[in-house]
């Protein structure tokens, strides 16, 4: 969330199938690997060991992360890391693995730092003195490999906390689509919608620079043109190509939220955490409603035109984009509303005021082009519960 005139920050990208082999070029001697044991095969483990060994380096697999980590797990793993004294941290897995590695890196380099201090936004000391971090995402969507954020659970309260600093951005993001080929359909769909939401929201963020908008619109277009094939094409070569394009676009969507901010769907995503729905699914579900609310907007109109949508003015283009997004989500297999997602009506309505309160106070909401009132936030959530058609109602 930099201001308009800050330099663009991002990881160094290494892109292409087989690009995991880049590890050998780093010429590091002591590598720790943070991973998800469910997806990291012995073959890949051996490949990483071999790549590090090519420079007479040693490799240790220290943390198998399968869910959102607790603070206590992170501190323990950072202690294990300290005893090995690595100069390279390799994180290979989904968003939780990458987020964990970012925090372990911090506590490895600054063991005395308190968790309280670590959670003060944009206040971390310089990272990368003892070790550099390489992120290898195996899902396509969170963008964690290039974002300044890491999300954790508090073990006692089960509340989510956010660590935020550009120091957390991994030095390298290796975008090797070979790791995405075995992603199950639903994960490809949900995480793809998360990435699409990042791109669309960054493109209209109040702090978005022209460069952010350009990257964001391009990334959104790539995802809209390829996600359906990435999720469900029966032709392996078509699916593999689409997954590769989406993998890159999702990282670029991470770059743009790091350099501006996510928006309304992220501000309104509390029902997801509360009812245990996947984050990407909730983003995709909310996207037509939040896009309609934030419309009309020049970036949405630009994207609509590039999709071949015709319209006489911004409002018409944006409404057609909203309708397009609704149909697109359905094709990807995302529920169109919370009722369809199986959320109980009375339970949802009992929490409505809380959800609306949290939504209007979220940073992502405040940086979106149009700030909803409490009543407007409630209406948006009610529409998203029942599936009322989202309408672009005003000209900004
Ligand atoms: Fe997200």
Short mmCIF file of C-alpha atoms and ligand atoms in Angstrom, two decimals:
data_model
loop_
_atom_site.label_atom_id
_atom_site.label_comp_id
_atom_site.label_asym_id
_atom_site.label_seq_id
_atom_site.Cartn_x
_atom_site.Cartn_y
_atom_site.Cartn_z
CA UNK A 1 0.00 0.00 0.00
CA UNK A 2 2.50 2.61 -1.13
CA UNK A 3 1.54 6.10 -2.09
CA UNK A 4 1.25 7.19 -5.67
CA UNK A 5 4.85 8.34 -6.09
CA UNK A 6 6.69 5.47 -4.39
CA UNK A 7 8.92 3.24 -6.53
CA UNK A 8 7.27 0.01 -7.68
CA UNK A 9 8.36 -2.79 -5.33
CA UNK A 10 8.37 -6.46 -6.23
CA UNK A 11 10.33 -9.69 -6.06
CA UNK A 12 12.76 -10.64 -8.80
CA UNK A 13 10.72 -12.96 -10.99
CA UNK A 14 12.13 -16.16 -12.43
CA UNK A 15 9.54 -17.53 -14.83
CA UNK A 16 8.99 -20.72 -16.80
CA UNK A 17 8.51 -24.44 -16.50
CA UNK A 18 11.60 -25.91 -14.89
CA UNK A 19 12.65 -22.55 -13.44
CA UNK A 20 13.15 -24.21 -10.03
CA UNK A 21 16.61 -24.97 -11.42
CA UNK A 22 17.43 -21.28 -10.85
CA UNK A 23 18.20 -22.25 -7.24
CA UNK A 24 21.62 -23.49 -8.34
CA UNK A 25 22.51 -20.01 -9.64
CA UNK A 26 22.15 -18.52 -6.17
CA UNK A 27 25.29 -20.33 -5.05
CA UNK A 28 24.19 -20.63 -1.41
CA UNK A 29 25.66 -23.10 1.08
CA UNK A 30 23.02 -23.64 3.76
CA UNK A 31 19.43 -23.83 2.61
CA UNK A 32 16.34 -24.42 4.73
CA UNK A 33 13.12 -25.47 3.06
CA UNK A 34 9.66 -24.63 4.37
CA UNK A 35 7.07 -26.72 2.53
CA UNK A 36 3.73 -28.49 2.50
CA UNK A 37 4.39 -32.20 2.94
CA UNK A 38 1.14 -33.10 1.17
CA UNK A 39 2.34 -31.77 -2.15
CA UNK A 40 6.12 -31.91 -2.07
CA UNK A 41 7.08 -35.24 -3.60
CA UNK A 42 10.29 -37.07 -2.79
CA UNK A 43 11.39 -36.38 -6.35
CA UNK A 44 11.14 -32.62 -5.87
CA UNK A 45 12.85 -32.86 -2.48
CA UNK A 46 15.74 -34.71 -4.09
CA UNK A 47 15.87 -32.16 -6.89
CA UNK A 48 16.19 -29.28 -4.40
CA UNK A 49 18.88 -31.14 -2.42
CA UNK A 50 20.78 -31.76 -5.65
CA UNK A 51 20.51 -28.13 -6.82
CA UNK A 52 21.95 -26.87 -3.54
CA UNK A 53 24.60 -29.62 -3.49
CA UNK A 54 25.87 -28.49 -6.90
CA UNK A 55 27.49 -25.58 -5.05
CA UNK A 56 28.66 -27.81 -2.20
CA UNK A 57 25.67 -26.63 -0.20
CA UNK A 58 23.63 -28.41 2.42
CA UNK A 59 19.86 -28.52 2.62
CA UNK A 60 17.48 -29.01 5.54
CA UNK A 61 13.70 -29.43 5.35
CA UNK A 62 12.59 -27.82 8.58
CA UNK A 63 8.89 -27.00 8.58
CA UNK A 64 5.98 -28.94 7.09
CA UNK A 65 3.13 -26.40 7.00
CA UNK A 66 -0.33 -27.74 6.17
CA UNK A 67 -2.70 -25.07 7.50
CA UNK A 68 -2.66 -21.43 8.54
CA UNK A 69 0.12 -21.40 11.14
CA UNK A 70 -0.10 -20.27 14.74
CA UNK A 71 2.34 -17.75 16.19
CA UNK A 72 3.82 -20.41 18.48
CA UNK A 73 4.59 -22.72 15.53
CA UNK A 74 6.39 -19.91 13.76
CA UNK A 75 8.57 -19.03 16.74
CA UNK A 76 9.52 -22.68 17.28
CA UNK A 77 10.38 -23.16 13.61
CA UNK A 78 12.45 -19.96 13.61
CA UNK A 79 14.43 -21.40 16.55
CA UNK A 80 15.10 -24.59 14.56
CA UNK A 81 16.23 -22.41 11.69
CA UNK A 82 18.65 -20.52 13.93
CA UNK A 83 20.49 -23.69 14.90
CA UNK A 84 21.18 -24.42 11.22
CA UNK A 85 22.25 -20.84 10.38
CA UNK A 86 20.98 -20.77 6.76
CA UNK A 87 21.94 -18.29 4.05
CA UNK A 88 18.97 -19.32 1.89
CA UNK A 89 15.31 -19.82 2.81
CA UNK A 90 13.26 -21.70 0.24
CA UNK A 91 9.48 -21.64 0.70
CA UNK A 92 7.58 -23.99 -1.59
CA UNK A 93 3.82 -24.34 -1.26
CA UNK A 94 0.62 -22.32 -1.03
CA UNK A 95 0.02 -18.98 0.66
CA UNK A 96 0.26 -20.32 4.23
CA UNK A 97 3.67 -21.86 3.58
CA UNK A 98 4.97 -18.67 2.02
CA UNK A 99 3.52 -16.48 4.79
CA UNK A 100 5.08 -18.73 7.45
CA UNK A 101 8.46 -18.55 5.77
CA UNK A 102 8.30 -14.74 5.71
CA UNK A 103 7.71 -14.63 9.47
CA UNK A 104 10.36 -17.28 10.17
CA UNK A 105 12.81 -15.21 8.16
CA UNK A 106 12.01 -12.19 10.33
CA UNK A 107 12.42 -14.03 13.66
CA UNK A 108 15.54 -15.81 12.43
CA UNK A 109 17.22 -12.48 11.68
CA UNK A 110 15.69 -10.68 14.69
CA UNK A 111 15.14 -13.31 17.42
CA UNK A 112 14.56 -10.68 20.10
CA UNK A 113 11.66 -9.03 18.27
CA UNK A 114 8.28 -9.36 19.98
CA UNK A 115 5.23 -10.49 18.03
CA UNK A 116 3.55 -7.24 19.07
CA UNK A 117 6.29 -5.18 17.40
CA UNK A 118 6.26 -7.44 14.35
CA UNK A 119 2.59 -6.65 13.80
CA UNK A 120 3.08 -2.87 13.62
CA UNK A 121 2.46 -2.10 9.92
CA UNK A 122 5.42 -1.05 7.79
CA UNK A 123 7.80 -0.91 10.74
CA UNK A 124 10.11 -3.91 10.29
CA UNK A 125 13.92 -3.67 10.17
CA UNK A 126 15.93 -4.63 7.09
CA UNK A 127 15.66 -8.28 6.13
CA UNK A 128 18.05 -10.32 3.99
CA UNK A 129 21.25 -9.76 5.94
CA UNK A 130 21.70 -13.34 7.13
CA UNK A 131 19.65 -15.09 4.43
CA UNK A 132 17.65 -14.37 1.30
CA UNK A 133 14.21 -15.84 0.72
CA UNK A 134 13.05 -17.60 -2.43
CA UNK A 135 9.31 -18.23 -2.80
CA UNK A 136 8.03 -20.98 -5.08
CA UNK A 137 4.22 -20.86 -5.14
CA UNK A 138 2.45 -24.12 -5.91
CA UNK A 139 -0.99 -22.54 -6.02
CA UNK A 140 -2.04 -19.69 -8.29
CA UNK A 141 -3.72 -16.84 -6.50
CA UNK A 142 -2.58 -15.47 -3.15
CA UNK A 143 0.36 -13.62 -4.67
CA UNK A 144 2.22 -14.10 -1.39
CA UNK A 145 5.43 -14.76 -3.34
CA UNK A 146 5.56 -11.06 -4.13
CA UNK A 147 3.43 -9.34 -1.49
CA UNK A 148 4.45 -7.46 1.63
CA UNK A 149 1.86 -9.31 3.74
CA UNK A 150 1.76 -12.44 5.89
CA UNK A 151 -1.36 -13.68 7.69
CA UNK A 152 -1.37 -15.68 10.97
CA UNK A 153 -3.71 -17.05 13.56
CA UNK A 154 -3.54 -16.27 17.24
CA UNK A 155 -3.66 -19.66 18.96
CA UNK A 156 -5.74 -18.43 21.89
CA UNK A 157 -8.28 -16.13 20.27
CA UNK A 158 -8.24 -17.78 16.80
CA UNK A 159 -8.18 -14.20 15.45
CA UNK A 160 -6.31 -13.48 12.24
CA UNK A 161 -3.40 -11.05 12.31
CA UNK A 162 -1.55 -9.36 9.51
CA UNK A 163 2.18 -8.71 9.31
CA UNK A 164 2.87 -5.98 6.78
CA UNK A 165 6.18 -4.66 5.47
CA UNK A 166 8.00 -4.40 2.15
CA UNK A 167 10.89 -6.15 3.96
CA UNK A 168 8.77 -9.32 3.86
CA UNK A 169 8.70 -9.39 0.04
CA UNK A 170 10.75 -12.45 -0.99
CA UNK A 171 13.94 -11.67 -2.88
CA UNK A 172 12.99 -14.10 -5.66
CA UNK A 173 9.67 -15.53 -6.82
CA UNK A 174 10.13 -18.63 -8.94
CA UNK A 175 7.02 -19.09 -11.08
CA UNK A 176 7.36 -22.70 -12.22
CA UNK A 177 3.98 -23.80 -13.55
CA UNK A 178 5.03 -27.47 -13.33
CA UNK A 179 3.88 -27.29 -9.70
CA UNK A 180 0.38 -26.19 -10.70
CA UNK A 181 -0.47 -29.05 -13.08
CA UNK A 182 -1.79 -31.30 -10.32
CA UNK A 183 -3.83 -28.59 -8.58
CA UNK A 184 -7.40 -29.83 -8.01
CA UNK A 185 -10.09 -28.06 -10.01
CA UNK A 186 -11.74 -26.34 -7.03
CA UNK A 187 -8.45 -24.95 -5.72
CA UNK A 188 -7.54 -23.67 -9.20
CA UNK A 189 -10.98 -22.00 -9.38
CA UNK A 190 -10.97 -20.44 -5.91
CA UNK A 191 -7.40 -19.21 -5.96
CA UNK A 192 -7.82 -17.95 -9.53
CA UNK A 193 -10.79 -15.84 -8.42
CA UNK A 194 -8.69 -14.47 -5.56
CA UNK A 195 -6.06 -13.36 -8.08
CA UNK A 196 -8.70 -11.85 -10.37
CA UNK A 197 -10.09 -9.92 -7.41
CA UNK A 198 -6.62 -8.61 -6.50
CA UNK A 199 -6.12 -7.35 -10.05
CA UNK A 200 -9.55 -5.73 -10.38
CA UNK A 201 -9.41 -4.10 -6.97
CA UNK A 202 -5.89 -2.75 -7.43
CA UNK A 203 -6.93 -1.24 -10.77
CA UNK A 204 -9.43 1.05 -9.00
CA UNK A 205 -7.59 1.61 -5.70
CA UNK A 206 -7.29 5.27 -4.71
CA UNK A 207 -3.49 4.92 -4.52
CA UNK A 208 -3.05 3.07 -7.83
CA UNK A 209 -0.40 4.62 -10.10
CA UNK A 210 -0.74 4.47 -13.91
CA UNK A 211 1.78 1.60 -13.91
CA UNK A 212 -0.23 -0.33 -11.30
CA UNK A 213 -3.40 0.17 -13.36
CA UNK A 214 -1.70 -1.03 -16.53
CA UNK A 215 -0.33 -4.19 -14.88
CA UNK A 216 -3.62 -4.82 -13.05
CA UNK A 217 -5.83 -4.56 -16.13
CA UNK A 218 -3.44 -6.82 -18.08
CA UNK A 219 -3.39 -9.42 -15.30
CA UNK A 220 -7.20 -9.35 -14.99
CA UNK A 221 -7.53 -9.84 -18.73
CA UNK A 222 -5.15 -12.82 -18.73
CA UNK A 223 -7.11 -14.46 -15.91
CA UNK A 224 -10.50 -13.77 -17.49
CA UNK A 225 -9.28 -15.24 -20.79
CA UNK A 226 -7.61 -18.32 -19.31
CA UNK A 227 -9.07 -19.33 -15.95
CA UNK A 228 -11.91 -21.40 -17.35
CA UNK A 229 -9.45 -23.51 -19.39
CA UNK A 230 -7.10 -23.66 -16.41
CA UNK A 231 -9.92 -25.06 -14.27
CA UNK A 232 -11.70 -27.42 -16.61
CA UNK A 233 -10.24 -27.90 -20.08
CA UNK A 234 -10.19 -31.55 -21.09
CA UNK A 235 -7.19 -30.96 -23.32
CA UNK A 236 -4.05 -31.33 -21.23
CA UNK A 237 -1.94 -29.02 -23.40
CA UNK A 238 -4.62 -26.28 -23.34
CA UNK A 239 -5.01 -26.63 -19.57
CA UNK A 240 -1.24 -26.60 -18.97
CA UNK A 241 -0.80 -23.47 -21.10
CA UNK A 242 -3.71 -21.72 -19.33
CA UNK A 243 -2.29 -22.63 -15.91
CA UNK A 244 1.05 -21.16 -16.86
CA UNK A 245 -0.54 -17.88 -17.99
CA UNK A 246 -2.70 -17.68 -14.83
CA UNK A 247 0.32 -18.45 -12.63
CA UNK A 248 2.17 -15.39 -13.96
CA UNK A 249 -0.94 -13.19 -13.91
CA UNK A 250 -1.64 -14.11 -10.27
CA UNK A 251 1.84 -12.97 -9.27
CA UNK A 252 1.40 -9.72 -11.16
CA UNK A 253 -1.90 -9.30 -9.30
CA UNK A 254 0.17 -9.71 -6.10
CA UNK A 255 2.55 -6.99 -7.30
CA UNK A 256 -0.29 -4.54 -7.82
CA UNK A 257 -1.92 -5.05 -4.42
CA UNK A 258 1.51 -4.61 -2.84
CA UNK A 259 1.89 -1.34 -4.72
CA UNK A 260 -1.68 -0.13 -4.10
CA UNK A 261 -4.18 -2.19 -2.11
CA UNK A 262 -6.90 -4.78 -2.40
CA UNK A 263 -10.45 -3.38 -2.31
CA UNK A 264 -14.06 -3.90 -1.36
CA UNK A 265 -14.37 -7.68 -1.78
CA UNK A 266 -11.42 -8.06 0.61
CA UNK A 267 -12.95 -5.54 2.99
CA UNK A 268 -16.26 -7.44 2.90
CA UNK A 269 -14.83 -10.96 3.18
CA UNK A 270 -15.67 -11.52 6.90
CA UNK A 271 -18.46 -14.04 6.16
CA UNK A 272 -15.79 -16.25 4.59
CA UNK A 273 -13.65 -16.48 7.73
CA UNK A 274 -16.73 -16.72 9.97
CA UNK A 275 -18.45 -19.51 8.06
CA UNK A 276 -15.27 -21.27 6.95
CA UNK A 277 -15.59 -20.60 3.22
CA UNK A 278 -12.41 -20.45 1.10
CA UNK A 279 -11.11 -16.88 0.73
CA UNK A 280 -10.94 -17.05 -3.08
CA UNK A 281 -14.49 -18.38 -3.34
CA UNK A 282 -15.80 -15.50 -1.23
CA UNK A 283 -13.84 -12.98 -3.30
CA UNK A 284 -15.31 -14.42 -6.51
CA UNK A 285 -18.81 -14.47 -5.03
CA UNK A 286 -18.58 -10.84 -3.87
CA UNK A 287 -16.80 -9.46 -6.92
CA UNK A 288 -19.88 -8.61 -9.08
CA UNK A 289 -21.53 -6.85 -6.11
CA UNK A 290 -18.46 -4.87 -5.07
CA UNK A 291 -17.59 -4.03 -8.67
CA UNK A 292 -21.10 -2.65 -9.20
CA UNK A 293 -20.82 -0.60 -6.01
CA UNK A 294 -17.43 0.86 -6.98
CA UNK A 295 -18.63 1.63 -10.53
CA UNK A 296 -18.55 3.50 -12.80
CA UNK A 297 -14.76 3.61 -12.95
CA UNK A 298 -12.39 4.26 -15.84
CA UNK A 299 -10.32 1.11 -15.13
CA UNK A 300 -13.41 -1.11 -15.24
CA UNK A 301 -14.54 0.58 -18.46
CA UNK A 302 -11.06 0.02 -19.95
CA UNK A 303 -11.16 -3.67 -19.03
CA UNK A 304 -14.69 -4.02 -20.45
CA UNK A 305 -13.59 -2.56 -23.78
CA UNK A 306 -10.57 -4.88 -23.93
CA UNK A 307 -12.91 -7.81 -23.37
CA UNK A 308 -14.83 -6.69 -26.46
CA UNK A 309 -17.79 -5.36 -24.47
CA UNK A 310 -19.58 -2.47 -26.18
CA UNK A 311 -21.32 0.44 -24.49
CA UNK A 312 -22.12 4.12 -25.01
CA UNK A 313 -20.72 5.34 -21.71
CA UNK A 314 -18.76 4.30 -18.61
CA UNK A 315 -21.86 3.34 -16.69
CA UNK A 316 -23.10 1.01 -19.42
CA UNK A 317 -19.66 -0.55 -19.89
CA UNK A 318 -19.32 -1.13 -16.14
CA UNK A 319 -22.78 -2.67 -15.83
CA UNK A 320 -21.98 -5.05 -18.67
CA UNK A 321 -18.67 -5.90 -16.97
CA UNK A 322 -20.56 -6.68 -13.74
CA UNK A 323 -22.94 -8.98 -15.67
CA UNK A 324 -19.94 -10.57 -17.38
CA UNK A 325 -18.26 -11.22 -14.00
CA UNK A 326 -21.44 -12.84 -12.67
CA UNK A 327 -21.57 -15.24 -15.64
CA UNK A 328 -17.83 -15.83 -15.47
CA UNK A 329 -17.96 -16.85 -11.80
CA UNK A 330 -20.76 -19.31 -12.56
CA UNK A 331 -18.69 -20.90 -15.35
CA UNK A 332 -15.76 -21.28 -12.95
CA UNK A 333 -18.03 -22.97 -10.40
CA UNK A 334 -18.22 -20.15 -7.84
CA UNK A 335 -21.58 -19.78 -6.04
CA UNK A 336 -23.44 -16.59 -7.05
CA UNK A 337 -24.50 -15.72 -3.51
CA UNK A 338 -24.11 -16.78 0.12
CA UNK A 339 -27.41 -18.68 0.14
CA UNK A 340 -26.19 -20.78 -2.78
CA UNK A 341 -22.91 -21.29 -0.88
CA UNK A 342 -24.98 -23.04 1.79
CA UNK A 343 -24.87 -20.36 4.48
CA UNK A 344 -27.87 -20.42 6.82
CA UNK A 345 -30.05 -17.32 6.43
CA UNK A 346 -30.70 -16.64 10.11
CA UNK A 347 -27.06 -17.14 11.05
CA UNK A 348 -25.95 -14.75 8.29
CA UNK A 349 -28.49 -12.08 9.19
CA UNK A 350 -27.63 -12.37 12.91
CA UNK A 351 -24.08 -11.32 12.05
CA UNK A 352 -25.02 -8.74 9.42
CA UNK A 353 -24.32 -5.63 11.55
CA UNK A 354 -20.95 -7.02 12.66
CA UNK A 355 -19.96 -7.88 9.10
CA UNK A 356 -21.00 -4.41 7.88
CA UNK A 357 -19.11 -2.71 10.73
CA UNK A 358 -15.92 -4.62 10.01
CA UNK A 359 -16.29 -4.05 6.27
CA UNK A 360 -16.53 -0.27 6.47
CA UNK A 361 -13.56 -0.02 8.82
CA UNK A 362 -11.24 -2.23 6.71
CA UNK A 363 -8.27 -0.48 5.07
CA UNK A 364 -9.10 -2.18 1.77
CA UNK A 365 -12.57 -0.59 1.88
CA UNK A 366 -11.22 2.84 2.75
CA UNK A 367 -8.87 2.79 -0.24
CA UNK A 368 -11.56 1.70 -2.68
CA UNK A 369 -13.01 4.36 -5.00
CA UNK A 370 -16.32 4.63 -3.16
CA UNK A 371 -16.68 4.31 0.61
CA UNK A 372 -19.96 2.63 1.64
CA UNK A 373 -22.01 3.88 4.57
CA UNK A 374 -23.08 1.36 7.22
CA UNK A 375 -26.51 1.06 5.54
CA UNK A 376 -24.95 0.63 2.09
CA UNK A 377 -22.61 -2.04 3.47
CA UNK A 378 -25.58 -3.92 4.91
CA UNK A 379 -27.45 -3.68 1.61
CA UNK A 380 -24.44 -4.99 -0.30
CA UNK A 381 -24.21 -7.98 2.05
CA UNK A 382 -27.95 -8.64 1.83
CA UNK A 383 -27.80 -8.50 -1.99
CA UNK A 384 -24.83 -10.88 -1.91
CA UNK A 385 -26.74 -13.21 0.40
CA UNK A 386 -29.91 -13.45 -1.71
CA UNK A 387 -28.30 -12.95 -5.11
CA UNK A 388 -30.13 -9.72 -5.97
CA UNK A 389 -28.86 -8.45 -9.30
CA UNK A 390 -25.93 -6.05 -8.71
CA UNK A 391 -26.63 -2.74 -10.43
CA UNK A 392 -24.40 0.20 -11.26
CA UNK A 393 -26.53 3.01 -9.91
CA UNK A 394 -24.61 6.24 -10.10
CA UNK A 395 -22.13 8.18 -12.19
CA UNK A 396 -19.07 9.23 -10.19
FE1 LIG B 1 -7.04 -12.15 -1.54
#
